[in-house]
Short mmCIF file of C-alpha atoms in Angstrom, two decimals:
data_model
loop_
_atom_site.label_atom_id
_atom_site.label_comp_id
_atom_site.label_asym_id
_atom_site.label_seq_id
_atom_site.Cartn_x
_atom_site.Cartn_y
_atom_site.Cartn_z
CA MET A 1 62.96 107.59 -111.10
CA SER A 2 63.49 109.44 -107.77
CA PRO A 3 62.06 112.94 -107.50
CA ALA A 4 64.63 115.77 -107.25
CA LEU A 5 65.51 117.08 -103.81
CA PRO A 6 63.73 120.33 -102.90
CA ALA A 7 66.03 123.36 -102.88
CA GLU A 8 67.41 124.46 -99.52
CA TRP A 9 66.17 127.76 -98.06
CA ARG A 10 69.75 129.04 -98.31
CA ASP A 11 69.52 128.66 -102.08
CA PHE A 12 66.41 130.84 -102.14
CA LEU A 13 68.29 133.40 -100.09
CA ALA A 14 71.22 133.22 -102.55
CA LEU A 15 68.78 134.02 -105.40
CA THR A 16 68.15 137.43 -103.85
CA LYS A 17 71.85 138.44 -104.24
CA PRO A 18 72.27 139.48 -100.58
CA ARG A 19 75.56 141.34 -101.24
CA VAL A 20 73.94 143.57 -103.87
CA MET A 21 71.03 144.03 -101.48
CA THR A 22 73.28 145.61 -98.83
CA LEU A 23 74.08 148.54 -101.14
CA VAL A 24 70.40 148.82 -102.13
CA VAL A 25 69.28 148.88 -98.49
CA PHE A 26 71.98 151.35 -97.53
CA THR A 27 71.27 153.84 -100.35
CA ALA A 28 67.50 153.56 -99.82
CA LEU A 29 67.97 154.16 -96.10
CA CYS A 30 70.15 157.19 -96.83
CA GLY A 31 67.50 158.56 -99.20
CA LEU A 32 64.93 158.10 -96.46
CA LEU A 33 67.07 159.65 -93.70
CA ALA A 34 68.24 162.57 -95.86
CA ALA A 35 64.63 163.56 -96.55
CA PRO A 36 63.51 166.74 -94.78
CA VAL A 37 60.49 165.12 -93.12
CA HIS A 38 60.07 162.62 -90.32
CA ILE A 39 58.65 159.20 -91.15
CA ASN A 40 57.21 156.84 -88.54
CA PRO A 41 59.92 154.22 -87.76
CA VAL A 42 57.53 151.33 -88.49
CA LEU A 43 56.67 152.76 -91.91
CA GLY A 44 60.32 153.63 -92.54
CA PHE A 45 61.33 150.06 -91.70
CA THR A 46 58.55 148.75 -93.97
CA ALA A 47 59.74 150.97 -96.84
CA ILE A 48 63.33 149.73 -96.52
CA LEU A 49 62.18 146.12 -96.15
CA CYS A 50 60.03 146.39 -99.30
CA THR A 51 62.93 147.97 -101.20
CA ALA A 52 65.23 145.13 -100.09
CA VAL A 53 62.67 142.46 -101.00
CA GLY A 54 62.06 144.17 -104.36
CA ALA A 55 65.81 144.10 -105.03
CA GLY A 56 65.76 140.41 -104.04
CA ALA A 57 62.98 139.83 -106.56
CA SER A 58 65.06 141.51 -109.28
CA GLY A 59 68.03 139.30 -108.37
CA ALA A 60 65.94 136.12 -108.41
CA LEU A 61 64.32 136.94 -111.76
CA ASN A 62 67.74 137.86 -113.17
CA MET A 63 69.16 134.49 -112.08
CA TRP A 64 66.09 132.70 -113.45
CA TYR A 65 66.54 134.28 -116.87
CA GLU A 66 70.33 134.02 -116.97
CA ALA A 67 70.80 130.46 -115.70
CA ASP A 68 72.38 129.45 -119.02
CA LEU A 69 74.80 132.40 -118.99
CA ASP A 70 75.73 131.86 -115.35
CA ALA A 71 76.72 128.27 -116.10
CA HIS A 72 79.53 129.53 -118.35
CA MET A 73 81.10 131.98 -115.94
CA LYS A 74 83.48 131.06 -113.14
CA ARG A 75 82.05 133.85 -110.94
CA THR A 76 78.46 132.62 -111.29
CA LYS A 77 78.45 128.91 -112.05
CA GLY A 78 78.06 128.01 -108.36
CA ARG A 79 74.68 129.81 -108.17
CA PRO A 80 71.68 127.61 -107.28
CA LEU A 81 70.29 127.23 -110.83
CA PRO A 82 73.47 126.51 -112.85
CA ALA A 83 74.72 124.26 -110.03
CA GLY A 84 71.50 122.22 -110.29
CA ARG A 85 70.40 122.81 -106.70
CA MET A 86 67.11 124.39 -107.78
CA ASP A 87 64.69 124.09 -110.70
CA ARG A 88 63.90 127.16 -112.84
CA PRO A 89 60.12 127.32 -112.13
CA SER A 90 60.84 127.60 -108.39
CA ALA A 91 63.15 130.56 -109.03
CA LEU A 92 60.57 132.25 -111.26
CA GLN A 93 57.73 131.75 -108.76
CA PHE A 94 59.92 132.97 -105.91
CA GLY A 95 60.98 136.10 -107.83
CA VAL A 96 57.43 136.98 -108.94
CA ALA A 97 56.06 136.44 -105.40
CA LEU A 98 58.72 138.70 -103.87
CA GLY A 99 58.24 141.38 -106.52
CA VAL A 100 54.44 141.50 -106.34
CA GLY A 101 54.45 141.24 -102.53
CA SER A 102 56.99 144.03 -102.01
CA VAL A 103 55.18 146.47 -104.35
CA LEU A 104 51.78 145.68 -102.83
CA VAL A 105 52.95 146.17 -99.24
CA MET A 106 54.81 149.37 -100.18
CA GLY A 107 51.68 150.74 -101.87
CA LEU A 108 49.31 149.78 -99.06
CA ALA A 109 51.52 150.64 -96.08
CA VAL A 110 53.77 153.49 -97.27
CA ASN A 111 52.60 155.38 -100.37
CA LEU A 112 51.77 154.86 -104.04
CA LEU A 113 54.67 156.91 -105.42
CA ALA A 114 57.26 154.80 -103.58
CA ALA A 115 55.45 151.64 -104.75
CA ALA A 116 55.41 152.87 -108.36
CA ILE A 117 59.15 153.64 -108.32
CA LEU A 118 59.85 150.24 -106.72
CA ALA A 119 57.78 148.49 -109.42
CA ALA A 120 59.57 150.50 -112.13
CA SER A 121 62.99 149.55 -110.72
CA ILE A 122 62.14 145.83 -110.67
CA LEU A 123 60.68 145.91 -114.20
CA PHE A 124 63.58 148.00 -115.47
CA TYR A 125 66.20 145.61 -114.07
CA VAL A 126 64.44 142.47 -115.28
CA LEU A 127 62.98 143.56 -118.63
CA VAL A 128 65.21 146.40 -119.85
CA TYR A 129 68.57 145.25 -118.47
CA THR A 130 68.38 141.46 -118.14
CA VAL A 131 66.09 140.49 -121.01
CA TRP A 132 66.65 143.29 -123.52
CA LEU A 133 70.07 144.93 -123.19
CA LYS A 134 72.53 142.60 -121.49
CA ARG A 135 73.02 140.18 -124.37
CA ARG A 136 72.58 142.76 -127.14
CA THR A 137 74.77 145.79 -126.50
CA PRO A 138 78.09 146.63 -124.83
CA GLN A 139 76.31 149.68 -123.38
CA ASN A 140 74.18 147.24 -121.33
CA ILE A 141 75.31 148.43 -117.93
CA VAL A 142 75.13 152.12 -118.84
CA ILE A 143 71.34 152.01 -119.23
CA GLY A 144 70.87 149.02 -116.94
CA GLY A 145 72.70 150.91 -114.21
CA ALA A 146 69.60 153.03 -113.79
CA ALA A 147 67.91 150.05 -112.10
CA GLY A 148 70.40 150.19 -109.24
CA ALA A 149 70.01 153.95 -108.98
CA PHE A 150 66.37 153.88 -107.88
CA PRO A 151 66.76 153.03 -104.12
CA PRO A 152 67.56 156.57 -102.83
CA LEU A 153 64.59 157.85 -104.87
CA ILE A 154 62.40 155.17 -103.27
CA GLY A 155 63.62 156.05 -99.77
CA TRP A 156 63.03 159.76 -100.34
CA ALA A 157 59.59 159.18 -101.92
CA ALA A 158 58.63 156.88 -99.02
CA ALA A 159 59.37 159.66 -96.52
CA THR A 160 58.07 162.68 -98.44
CA GLY A 161 55.57 161.32 -100.99
CA ARG A 162 57.31 163.38 -103.71
CA ILE A 163 60.51 163.61 -105.76
CA ASP A 164 62.92 166.56 -105.34
CA LEU A 165 66.23 167.63 -106.86
CA LEU A 166 68.49 165.99 -104.24
CA PRO A 167 67.23 162.40 -104.75
CA VAL A 168 67.39 162.98 -108.52
CA LEU A 169 71.07 163.92 -108.11
CA LEU A 170 71.60 160.79 -105.99
CA PHE A 171 69.94 158.75 -108.75
CA LEU A 172 72.26 160.40 -111.28
CA LEU A 173 75.29 159.72 -109.07
CA ILE A 174 74.62 155.94 -108.88
CA PHE A 175 73.63 155.87 -112.55
CA LEU A 176 76.96 157.45 -113.60
CA TRP A 177 78.95 155.49 -110.99
CA THR A 178 77.78 152.13 -112.36
CA PRO A 179 79.74 152.13 -115.67
CA PRO A 180 83.22 152.80 -114.19
CA HIS A 181 82.44 150.39 -111.34
CA PHE A 182 81.36 147.53 -113.62
CA TRP A 183 83.82 148.19 -116.43
CA ALA A 184 86.69 148.07 -113.91
CA LEU A 185 85.38 144.64 -112.87
CA SER A 186 84.75 143.51 -116.44
CA LEU A 187 88.34 144.34 -117.40
CA PHE A 188 89.81 141.80 -115.01
CA VAL A 189 87.11 139.14 -115.53
CA ARG A 190 86.64 139.75 -119.28
CA THR A 191 87.51 136.17 -120.29
CA ASP A 192 84.56 135.07 -118.15
CA TYR A 193 82.19 137.40 -120.03
CA ALA A 194 83.70 136.36 -123.37
CA ALA A 195 83.18 132.66 -122.51
CA ALA A 196 79.53 133.37 -121.69
CA GLY A 197 79.03 135.44 -124.87
CA VAL A 198 78.04 138.59 -122.98
CA PRO A 199 78.94 141.65 -125.09
CA MET A 200 80.64 143.57 -122.30
CA LEU A 201 82.70 146.54 -123.48
CA PRO A 202 86.17 144.93 -123.02
CA VAL A 203 85.01 141.89 -125.00
CA VAL A 204 83.51 143.91 -127.88
CA ALA A 205 85.55 147.11 -128.04
CA GLY A 206 88.80 146.03 -126.38
CA ILE A 207 90.70 146.90 -123.23
CA LYS A 208 91.99 150.31 -124.36
CA THR A 209 88.53 151.64 -125.28
CA THR A 210 87.06 150.34 -122.01
CA ARG A 211 89.77 152.07 -119.98
CA ARG A 212 89.03 155.34 -121.82
CA HIS A 213 85.31 154.88 -121.14
CA VAL A 214 85.98 154.33 -117.42
CA LEU A 215 87.57 157.78 -117.23
CA LEU A 216 84.97 159.31 -119.55
CA TYR A 217 82.08 158.28 -117.28
CA THR A 218 83.96 159.14 -114.09
CA LEU A 219 84.00 162.85 -114.97
CA PRO A 220 80.20 163.44 -115.10
CA MET A 221 79.90 161.15 -112.06
CA ALA A 222 82.29 163.45 -110.20
CA ALA A 223 80.14 166.46 -111.12
CA ALA A 224 76.96 164.73 -109.90
CA ALA A 225 78.70 163.69 -106.66
CA VAL A 226 79.87 167.17 -105.74
CA ALA A 227 76.82 169.07 -107.10
CA PRO A 228 74.63 168.93 -103.94
CA TRP A 229 77.16 171.13 -102.12
CA PRO A 230 77.31 174.19 -104.45
CA LEU A 231 73.57 173.83 -105.07
CA GLY A 232 72.94 174.28 -101.36
CA LEU A 233 71.35 170.84 -100.94
CA ALA A 234 74.11 169.62 -98.63
CA GLY A 235 76.57 171.27 -96.26
CA ILE A 236 80.29 171.28 -95.67
CA ILE A 237 80.51 167.75 -94.20
CA TYR A 238 79.16 166.24 -97.39
CA GLY A 239 80.95 168.79 -99.59
CA VAL A 240 84.44 168.11 -98.21
CA THR A 241 83.90 164.32 -98.05
CA ALA A 242 82.53 164.22 -101.61
CA SER A 243 85.33 166.43 -102.96
CA LEU A 244 88.14 164.37 -101.39
CA LEU A 245 86.69 160.95 -102.21
CA THR A 246 85.75 162.00 -105.74
CA ALA A 247 89.26 163.37 -106.34
CA TRP A 248 90.65 159.98 -105.30
CA PHE A 249 88.12 158.18 -107.54
CA VAL A 250 89.17 160.33 -110.52
CA LEU A 251 92.84 159.64 -109.75
CA LEU A 252 92.20 155.89 -109.74
CA ALA A 253 90.24 156.19 -113.00
CA VAL A 254 93.18 158.09 -114.55
CA ARG A 255 95.50 155.27 -113.45
CA VAL A 256 93.15 152.79 -115.15
CA ALA A 257 93.06 154.92 -118.32
CA LEU A 258 96.87 155.11 -118.43
CA SER A 259 97.45 151.43 -117.69
CA ARG A 260 98.82 149.24 -120.51
CA GLU A 261 98.55 145.91 -118.65
CA THR A 262 96.82 143.15 -120.58
CA ASP A 263 97.26 140.26 -118.14
CA GLN A 264 94.03 140.06 -116.09
CA ALA A 265 95.85 138.79 -113.01
CA GLN A 266 98.12 141.87 -113.02
CA MET A 267 95.41 144.52 -113.45
CA LYS A 268 96.03 146.30 -110.14
CA PRO A 269 94.58 149.75 -111.04
CA GLU A 270 91.33 148.11 -112.18
CA ARG A 271 91.04 146.06 -108.98
CA ALA A 272 91.86 149.12 -106.88
CA LEU A 273 89.18 151.20 -108.64
CA PHE A 274 86.58 148.42 -108.33
CA LYS A 275 87.20 148.00 -104.58
CA PHE A 276 87.33 151.73 -103.91
CA SER A 277 84.15 152.39 -105.92
CA ILE A 278 82.12 150.29 -103.45
CA LEU A 279 83.59 152.06 -100.42
CA TYR A 280 83.10 155.40 -102.21
CA LEU A 281 79.35 155.02 -102.52
CA PHE A 282 78.92 153.83 -98.93
CA VAL A 283 80.96 156.70 -97.45
CA LEU A 284 79.42 159.35 -99.71
CA PHE A 285 75.85 158.40 -98.82
CA GLY A 286 76.78 158.06 -95.15
CA ALA A 287 78.31 161.56 -95.20
CA LEU A 288 75.15 162.97 -96.80
CA VAL A 289 72.96 161.57 -94.03
CA VAL A 290 75.29 162.83 -91.28
CA ASP A 291 75.44 166.23 -92.97
CA ARG A 292 71.68 166.56 -93.43
CA MET A 293 70.96 165.36 -89.89
CA ILE A 294 73.43 167.76 -88.30
CA LEU A 295 72.28 170.69 -90.45
CA ALA A 296 68.63 169.89 -89.74
CA MET B 1 63.69 106.39 -103.03
CA THR B 2 66.54 105.24 -100.76
CA PRO B 3 66.30 105.82 -96.97
CA ASP B 4 69.19 108.34 -97.16
CA PHE B 5 67.46 110.25 -99.93
CA GLU B 6 64.18 110.29 -98.05
CA GLN B 7 65.90 111.47 -94.88
CA GLU B 8 67.56 114.34 -96.76
CA TYR B 9 64.25 115.14 -98.48
CA ARG B 10 62.44 115.41 -95.14
CA ARG B 11 65.27 117.43 -93.56
CA ARG B 12 65.09 120.03 -96.34
CA GLN B 13 61.29 120.15 -96.17
CA ARG B 14 61.40 120.69 -92.40
CA ALA B 15 64.06 123.41 -92.70
CA ARG B 16 62.02 125.23 -95.37
CA ALA B 17 58.85 124.92 -93.31
CA LYS B 18 60.59 126.44 -90.27
CA VAL B 19 61.95 129.39 -92.27
CA THR B 20 58.54 129.96 -93.90
CA ALA B 21 56.86 129.91 -90.48
CA LEU B 22 59.38 132.44 -89.15
CA ILE B 23 58.80 134.77 -92.11
CA LEU B 24 55.02 134.50 -91.80
CA GLY B 25 55.22 135.18 -88.05
CA ALA B 26 57.40 138.25 -88.67
CA LEU B 27 54.92 139.48 -91.32
CA VAL B 28 52.02 139.11 -88.87
CA VAL B 29 53.89 141.28 -86.35
CA LEU B 30 54.82 143.82 -89.06
CA PHE B 31 51.28 144.07 -90.46
CA PHE B 32 49.89 144.48 -86.93
CA ALA B 33 52.38 147.30 -86.26
CA ILE B 34 51.51 148.97 -89.59
CA ALA B 35 47.79 148.75 -88.78
CA ILE B 36 48.36 150.39 -85.37
CA VAL B 37 50.55 153.15 -86.84
CA ARG B 38 48.13 153.99 -89.65
CA MET B 39 45.01 154.02 -87.45
#
């Protein structure tokens, strides 16, 4: 029997979920730049690189564990493991090496607090979200969303060596943003999740309940988004940007809540909210950095 | 192992070796820079 072909390097890159990584890098960078202290550019670059590699490790370990699930979903069946382009041990070894390497370098080159938060975010995503919650509860992404909320905390901790109120609010913002973002997506790809047996909210509780939950989680998210302004942690640039964008986010969430469409292909409010939610986070964090830099 | 298979096998190995070498080279530069900065 011929041995299997070794996986291509592009497949290893795909394991790191590069598209998710862009948001991780961006929010970590914003956390780092919004911090009130200067960090050496080499150490700042190292901190962001370690955060990105740590996120890549989380992605690789997630794909290693979920290869069977991914094979059942249209959105994920082309990934290296379900498509048969890579064997599972390679994915596991790659993920562990990236995770251990990123935490070690962060601890040795930047500081221990940033390394500890990075390690916690990887373990949280892999063990709490992927292994424990995802297949067991429709609230999987509510708690699992915390994993994606760590990067601004890491960036801030890398620069300052401590945790303050502003990065905690940024953590809260991403944490509360994740449910409406993912539930909007899960509404128009719910048959995919149902086929894979993932208990996402639309599959378990129905479309109407999910739409109500989207709006329900958008309201505290809106409060967390605007809070830095009245609390004096950000100025008018962030305040006005956050208020306008958040108002639009709430409006889109209301449209989702009021929608009665059941055909996935026709779910325009859900698609609009999903697309806008990505832009929302990018612009909001960008505005915070601009605001803090100008005020400083 | 057919010649085509072996050729593809070697091509993938070479490509992976090149990427690994690039990453290791970049890490050497990064670690050197970190060492200088933290001195």
